[in-house]
PDB file of C-alpha atoms and ligand atoms in Angstrom:
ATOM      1  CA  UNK A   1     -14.202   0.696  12.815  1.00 94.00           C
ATOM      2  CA  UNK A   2     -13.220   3.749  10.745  1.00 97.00           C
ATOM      3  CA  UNK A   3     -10.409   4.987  10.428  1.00 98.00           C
ATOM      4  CA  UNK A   4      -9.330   8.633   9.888  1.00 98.00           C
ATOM      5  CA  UNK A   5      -6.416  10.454   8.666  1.00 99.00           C
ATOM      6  CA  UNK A   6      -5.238  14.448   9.137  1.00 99.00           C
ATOM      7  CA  UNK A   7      -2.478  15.815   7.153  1.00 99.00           C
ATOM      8  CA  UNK A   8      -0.591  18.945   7.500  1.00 98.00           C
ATOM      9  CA  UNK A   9       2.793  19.983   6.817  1.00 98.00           C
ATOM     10  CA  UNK A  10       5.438  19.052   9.316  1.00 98.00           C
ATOM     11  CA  UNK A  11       2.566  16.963  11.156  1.00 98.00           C
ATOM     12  CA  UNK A  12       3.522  18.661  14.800  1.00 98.00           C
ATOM     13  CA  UNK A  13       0.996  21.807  15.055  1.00 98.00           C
ATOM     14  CA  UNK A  14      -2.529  21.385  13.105  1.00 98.00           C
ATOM     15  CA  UNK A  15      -3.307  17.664  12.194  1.00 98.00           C
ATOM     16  CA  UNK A  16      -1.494  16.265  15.061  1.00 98.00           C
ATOM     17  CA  UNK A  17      -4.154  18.566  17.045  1.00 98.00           C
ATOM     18  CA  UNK A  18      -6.786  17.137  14.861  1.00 99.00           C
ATOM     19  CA  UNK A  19      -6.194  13.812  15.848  1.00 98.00           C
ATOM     20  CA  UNK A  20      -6.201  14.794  19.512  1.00 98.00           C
ATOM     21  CA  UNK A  21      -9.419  16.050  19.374  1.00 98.00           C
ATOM     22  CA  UNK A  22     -11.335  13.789  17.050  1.00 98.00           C
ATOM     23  CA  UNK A  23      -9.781  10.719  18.619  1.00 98.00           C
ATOM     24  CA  UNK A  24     -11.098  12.136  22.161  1.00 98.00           C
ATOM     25  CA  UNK A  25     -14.872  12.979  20.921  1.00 98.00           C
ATOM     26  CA  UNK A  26     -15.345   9.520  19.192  1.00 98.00           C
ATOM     27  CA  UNK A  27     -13.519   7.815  22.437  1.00 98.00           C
ATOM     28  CA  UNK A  28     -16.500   9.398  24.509  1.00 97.00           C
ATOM     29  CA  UNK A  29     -19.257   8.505  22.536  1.00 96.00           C
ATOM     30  CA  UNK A  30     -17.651   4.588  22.072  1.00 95.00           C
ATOM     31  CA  UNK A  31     -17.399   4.829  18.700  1.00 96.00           C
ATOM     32  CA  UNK A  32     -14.781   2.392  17.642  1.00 96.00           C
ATOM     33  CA  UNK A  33     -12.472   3.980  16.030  1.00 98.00           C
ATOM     34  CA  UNK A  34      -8.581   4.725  14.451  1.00 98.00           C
ATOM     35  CA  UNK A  35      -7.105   8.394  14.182  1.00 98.00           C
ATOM     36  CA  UNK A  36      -3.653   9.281  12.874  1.00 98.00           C
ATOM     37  CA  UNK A  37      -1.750  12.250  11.337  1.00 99.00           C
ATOM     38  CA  UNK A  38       0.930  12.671   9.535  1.00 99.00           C
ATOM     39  CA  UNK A  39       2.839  15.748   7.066  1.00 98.00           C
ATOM     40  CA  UNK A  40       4.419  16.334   3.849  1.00 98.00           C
ATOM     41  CA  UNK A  41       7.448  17.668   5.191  1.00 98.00           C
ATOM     42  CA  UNK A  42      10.320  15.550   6.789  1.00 97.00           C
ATOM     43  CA  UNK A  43      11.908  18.200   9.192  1.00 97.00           C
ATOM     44  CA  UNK A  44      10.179  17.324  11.800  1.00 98.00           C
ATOM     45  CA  UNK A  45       9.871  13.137  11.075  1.00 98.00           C
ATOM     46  CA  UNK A  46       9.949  11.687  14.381  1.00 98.00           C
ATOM     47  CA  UNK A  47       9.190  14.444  16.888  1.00 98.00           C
ATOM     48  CA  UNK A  48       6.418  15.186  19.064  1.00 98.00           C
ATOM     49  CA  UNK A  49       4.278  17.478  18.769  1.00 98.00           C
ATOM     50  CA  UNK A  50       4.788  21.463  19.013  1.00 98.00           C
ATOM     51  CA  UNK A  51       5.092  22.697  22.640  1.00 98.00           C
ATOM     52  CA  UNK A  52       2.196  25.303  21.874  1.00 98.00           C
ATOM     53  CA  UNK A  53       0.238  22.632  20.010  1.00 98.00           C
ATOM     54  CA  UNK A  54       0.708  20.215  23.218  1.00 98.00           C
ATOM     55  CA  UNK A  55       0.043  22.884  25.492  1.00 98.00           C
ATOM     56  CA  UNK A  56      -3.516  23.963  23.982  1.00 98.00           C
ATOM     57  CA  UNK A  57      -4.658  20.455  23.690  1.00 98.00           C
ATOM     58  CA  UNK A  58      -3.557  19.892  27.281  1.00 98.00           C
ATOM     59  CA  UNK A  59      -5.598  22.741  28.947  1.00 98.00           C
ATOM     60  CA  UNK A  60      -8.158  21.071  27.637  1.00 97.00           C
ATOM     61  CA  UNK A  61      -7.854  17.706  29.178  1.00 97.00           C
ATOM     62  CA  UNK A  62      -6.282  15.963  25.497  1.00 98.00           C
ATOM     63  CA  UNK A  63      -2.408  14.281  25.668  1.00 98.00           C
ATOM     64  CA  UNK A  64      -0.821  14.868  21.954  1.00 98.00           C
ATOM     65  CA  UNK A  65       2.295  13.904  23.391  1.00 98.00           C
ATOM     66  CA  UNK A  66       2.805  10.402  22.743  1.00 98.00           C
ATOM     67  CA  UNK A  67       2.483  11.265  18.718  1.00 98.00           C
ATOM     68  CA  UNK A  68       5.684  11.092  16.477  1.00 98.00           C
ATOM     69  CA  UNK A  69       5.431  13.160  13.151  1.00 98.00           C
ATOM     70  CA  UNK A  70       5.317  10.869  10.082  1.00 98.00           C
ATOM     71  CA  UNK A  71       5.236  11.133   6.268  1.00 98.00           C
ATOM     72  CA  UNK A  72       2.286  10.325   4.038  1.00 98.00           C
ATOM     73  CA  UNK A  73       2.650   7.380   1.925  1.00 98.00           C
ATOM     74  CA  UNK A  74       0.616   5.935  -0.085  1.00 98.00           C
ATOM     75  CA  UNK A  75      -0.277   3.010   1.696  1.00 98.00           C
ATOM     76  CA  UNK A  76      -2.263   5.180   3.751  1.00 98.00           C
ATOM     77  CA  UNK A  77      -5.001   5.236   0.795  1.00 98.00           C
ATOM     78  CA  UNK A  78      -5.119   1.691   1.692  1.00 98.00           C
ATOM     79  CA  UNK A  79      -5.396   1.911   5.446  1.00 98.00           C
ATOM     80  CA  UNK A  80      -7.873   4.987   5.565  1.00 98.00           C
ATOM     81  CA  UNK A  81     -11.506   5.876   5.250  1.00 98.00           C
ATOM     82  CA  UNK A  82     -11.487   9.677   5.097  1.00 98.00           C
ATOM     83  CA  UNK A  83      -8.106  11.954   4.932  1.00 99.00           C
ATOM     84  CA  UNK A  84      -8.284  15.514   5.365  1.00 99.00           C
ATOM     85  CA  UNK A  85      -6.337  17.949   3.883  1.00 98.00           C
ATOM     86  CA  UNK A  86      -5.761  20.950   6.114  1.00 98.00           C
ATOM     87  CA  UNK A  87      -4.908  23.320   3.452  1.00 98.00           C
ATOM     88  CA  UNK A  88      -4.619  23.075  -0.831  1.00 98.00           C
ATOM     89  CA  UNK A  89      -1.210  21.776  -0.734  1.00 98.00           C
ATOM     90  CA  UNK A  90      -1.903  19.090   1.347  1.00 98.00           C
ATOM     91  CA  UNK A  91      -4.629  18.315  -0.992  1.00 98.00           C
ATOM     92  CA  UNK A  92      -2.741  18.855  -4.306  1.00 98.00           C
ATOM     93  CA  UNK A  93       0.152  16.241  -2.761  1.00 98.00           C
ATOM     94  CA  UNK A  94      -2.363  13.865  -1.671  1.00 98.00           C
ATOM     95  CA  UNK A  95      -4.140  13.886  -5.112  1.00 98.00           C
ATOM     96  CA  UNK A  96      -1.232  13.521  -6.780  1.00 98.00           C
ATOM     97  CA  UNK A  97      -0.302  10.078  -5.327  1.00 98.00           C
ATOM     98  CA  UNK A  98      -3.699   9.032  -5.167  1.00 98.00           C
ATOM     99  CA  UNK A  99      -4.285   5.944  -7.523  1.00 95.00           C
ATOM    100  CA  UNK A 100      -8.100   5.685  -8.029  1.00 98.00           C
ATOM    101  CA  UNK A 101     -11.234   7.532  -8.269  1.00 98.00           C
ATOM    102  CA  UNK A 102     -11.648   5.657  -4.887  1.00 98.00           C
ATOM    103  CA  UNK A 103      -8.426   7.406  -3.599  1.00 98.00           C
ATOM    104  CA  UNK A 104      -9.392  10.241  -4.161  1.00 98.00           C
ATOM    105  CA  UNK A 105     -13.037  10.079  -2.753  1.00 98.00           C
ATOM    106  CA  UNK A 106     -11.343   9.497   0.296  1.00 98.00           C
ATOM    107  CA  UNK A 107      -9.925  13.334   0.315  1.00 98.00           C
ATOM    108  CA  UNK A 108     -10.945  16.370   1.308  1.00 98.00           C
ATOM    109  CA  UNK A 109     -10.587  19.320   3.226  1.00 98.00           C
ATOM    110  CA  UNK A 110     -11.092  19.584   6.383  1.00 98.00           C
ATOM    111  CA  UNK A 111     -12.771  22.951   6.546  1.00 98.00           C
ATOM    112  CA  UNK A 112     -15.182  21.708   3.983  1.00 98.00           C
ATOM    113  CA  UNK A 113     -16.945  19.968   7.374  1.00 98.00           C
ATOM    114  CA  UNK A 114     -17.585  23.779   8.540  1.00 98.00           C
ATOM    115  CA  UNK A 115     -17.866  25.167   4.927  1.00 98.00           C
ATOM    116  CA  UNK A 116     -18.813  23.084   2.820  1.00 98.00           C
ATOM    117  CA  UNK A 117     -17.391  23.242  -0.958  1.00 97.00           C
ATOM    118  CA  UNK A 118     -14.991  26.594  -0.054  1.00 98.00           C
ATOM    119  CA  UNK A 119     -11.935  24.392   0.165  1.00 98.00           C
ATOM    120  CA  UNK A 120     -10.280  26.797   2.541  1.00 98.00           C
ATOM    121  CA  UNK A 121      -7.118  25.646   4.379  1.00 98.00           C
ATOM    122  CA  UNK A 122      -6.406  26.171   8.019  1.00 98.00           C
ATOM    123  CA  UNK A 123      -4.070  28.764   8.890  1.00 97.00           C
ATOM    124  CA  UNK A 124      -0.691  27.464   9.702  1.00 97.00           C
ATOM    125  CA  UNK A 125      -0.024  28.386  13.423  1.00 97.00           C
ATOM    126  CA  UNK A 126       4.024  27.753  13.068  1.00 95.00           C
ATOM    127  CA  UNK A 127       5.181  30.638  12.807  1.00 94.00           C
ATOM    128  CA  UNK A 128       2.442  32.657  15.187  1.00 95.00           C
ATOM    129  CA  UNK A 129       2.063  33.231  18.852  1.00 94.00           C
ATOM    130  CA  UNK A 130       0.085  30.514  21.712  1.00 97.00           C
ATOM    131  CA  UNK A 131      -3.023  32.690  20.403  1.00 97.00           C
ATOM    132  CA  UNK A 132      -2.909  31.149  16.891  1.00 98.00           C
ATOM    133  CA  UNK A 133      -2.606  27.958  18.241  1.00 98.00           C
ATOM    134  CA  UNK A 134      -5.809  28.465  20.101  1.00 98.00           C
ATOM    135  CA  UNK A 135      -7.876  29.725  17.257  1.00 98.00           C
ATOM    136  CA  UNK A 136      -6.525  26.790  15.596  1.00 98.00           C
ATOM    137  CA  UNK A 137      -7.361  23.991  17.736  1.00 98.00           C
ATOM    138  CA  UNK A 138     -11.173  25.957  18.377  1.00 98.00           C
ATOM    139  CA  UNK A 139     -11.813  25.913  14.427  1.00 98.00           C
ATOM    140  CA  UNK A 140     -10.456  21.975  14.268  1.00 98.00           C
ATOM    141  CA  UNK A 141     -13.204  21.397  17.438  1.00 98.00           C
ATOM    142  CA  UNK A 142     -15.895  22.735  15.396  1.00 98.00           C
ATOM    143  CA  UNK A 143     -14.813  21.282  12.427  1.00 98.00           C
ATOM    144  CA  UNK A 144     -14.409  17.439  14.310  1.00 98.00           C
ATOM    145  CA  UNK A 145     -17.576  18.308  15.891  1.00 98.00           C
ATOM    146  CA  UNK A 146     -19.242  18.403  12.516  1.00 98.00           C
ATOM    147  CA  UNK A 147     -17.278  14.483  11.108  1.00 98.00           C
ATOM    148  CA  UNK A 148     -19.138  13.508  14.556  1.00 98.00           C
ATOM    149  CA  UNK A 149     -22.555  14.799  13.476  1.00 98.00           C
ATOM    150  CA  UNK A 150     -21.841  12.726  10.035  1.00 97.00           C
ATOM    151  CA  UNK A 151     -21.075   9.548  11.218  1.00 95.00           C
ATOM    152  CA  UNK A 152     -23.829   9.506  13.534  1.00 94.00           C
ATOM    153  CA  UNK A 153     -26.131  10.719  10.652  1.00 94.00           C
ATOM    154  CA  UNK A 154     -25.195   8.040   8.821  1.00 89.00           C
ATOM    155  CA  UNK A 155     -24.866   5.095  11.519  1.00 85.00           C
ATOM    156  CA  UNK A 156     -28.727   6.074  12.296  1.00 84.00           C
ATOM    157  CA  UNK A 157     -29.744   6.070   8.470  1.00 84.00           C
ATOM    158  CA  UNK A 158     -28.315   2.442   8.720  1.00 76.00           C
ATOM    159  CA  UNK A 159     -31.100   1.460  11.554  1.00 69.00           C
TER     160      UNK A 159
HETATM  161  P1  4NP B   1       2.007  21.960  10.681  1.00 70.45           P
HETATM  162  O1  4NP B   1       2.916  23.252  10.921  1.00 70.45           O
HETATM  163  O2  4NP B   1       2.027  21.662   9.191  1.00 70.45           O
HETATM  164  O3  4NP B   1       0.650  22.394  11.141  1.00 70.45           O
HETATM  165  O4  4NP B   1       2.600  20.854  11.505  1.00 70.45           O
HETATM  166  C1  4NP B   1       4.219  23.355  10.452  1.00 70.45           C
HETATM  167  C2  4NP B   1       5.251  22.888  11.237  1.00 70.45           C
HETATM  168  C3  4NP B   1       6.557  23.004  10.821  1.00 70.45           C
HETATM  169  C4  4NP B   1       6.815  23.585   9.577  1.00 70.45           C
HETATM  170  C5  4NP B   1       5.787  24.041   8.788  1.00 70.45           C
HETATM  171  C6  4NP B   1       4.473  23.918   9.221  1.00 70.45           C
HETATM  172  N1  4NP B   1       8.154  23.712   9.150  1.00 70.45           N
HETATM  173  O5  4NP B   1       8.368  24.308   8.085  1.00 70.45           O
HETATM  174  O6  4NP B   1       9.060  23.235   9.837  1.00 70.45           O
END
């Protein structure tokens, strides 16, 4: 099983999404499999996600709305395989708490799947119109498209 974490800011609009998707592409091709989100930011500890976020995912056939936003603690270094950092702060908190070199090879950022080594954040849709939203979830697609190609990669070096 592996187990995958997103982390944004308020965890309602981009890693929320994230999870959506990823949890959806490795639920079709059976691989087994735990995704969660959470934020850095507690206004919004406890709610579901964004309307816009839910509404983008849900046009295209993924639920987000059972998900309550959560903190990041550091347990999750514990609990998690990979954790992806949508933008630098994200990353900076996360590397901050981490307590290992093996904490922090579990980080990284999760447009390094598309570009690799750039360490560019996603753009945070919060403040911006349905259309942002979309653009968002589209570049997350891509970029959980890519994880997908990885672990299969690697689950066929294995054979
Ligand atoms: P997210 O977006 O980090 O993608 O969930 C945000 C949501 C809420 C806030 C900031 C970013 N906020 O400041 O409330």
């Amino acid at each position: 099983m592996i187990k995958i974490l997103f982390v944004c800011t308020g965890n309602i609009c981009r890693s929320p999404m994230a999870e959506g998707i990823l949890r959806e592409k490795l639920r079709k091709i059976k691989i087994p499999a735990e995704v969660d989100s959470c934020g850095f930011e507690s206004f919004h500890v406890g709610d579901p996600p964004d309307a816009r976020a839910q509404e983008v995912a849900r046009n295209r056939g993924i639920d987000l709305s059972g998900h309550r936003a959560r903190l990041f603690t550091t347990a999750d270094f514990e609990k998690f395989d990979y954790i992806y950092a949508m933008d630098s702060s994200h990353f900076t908190n996360i590397m901050k708490l981490a307590g290992s070199s093996a904490d922090k090879a579990k980080v990284d950022y999760m447009l390094n799947l598309l570009y690799p080594g750039q360490n560019l954040g996603v753009t945070d849709p919060w403040y911006h119109q349905l259309k942002a939203f979309e653009q968002v979830y589209l570049q997350l697609d891509e970029a959980c498209d890519r994880f997908v190609d990885q672990i299969l990669a690697r689950s066929n070096q294995k054979k």
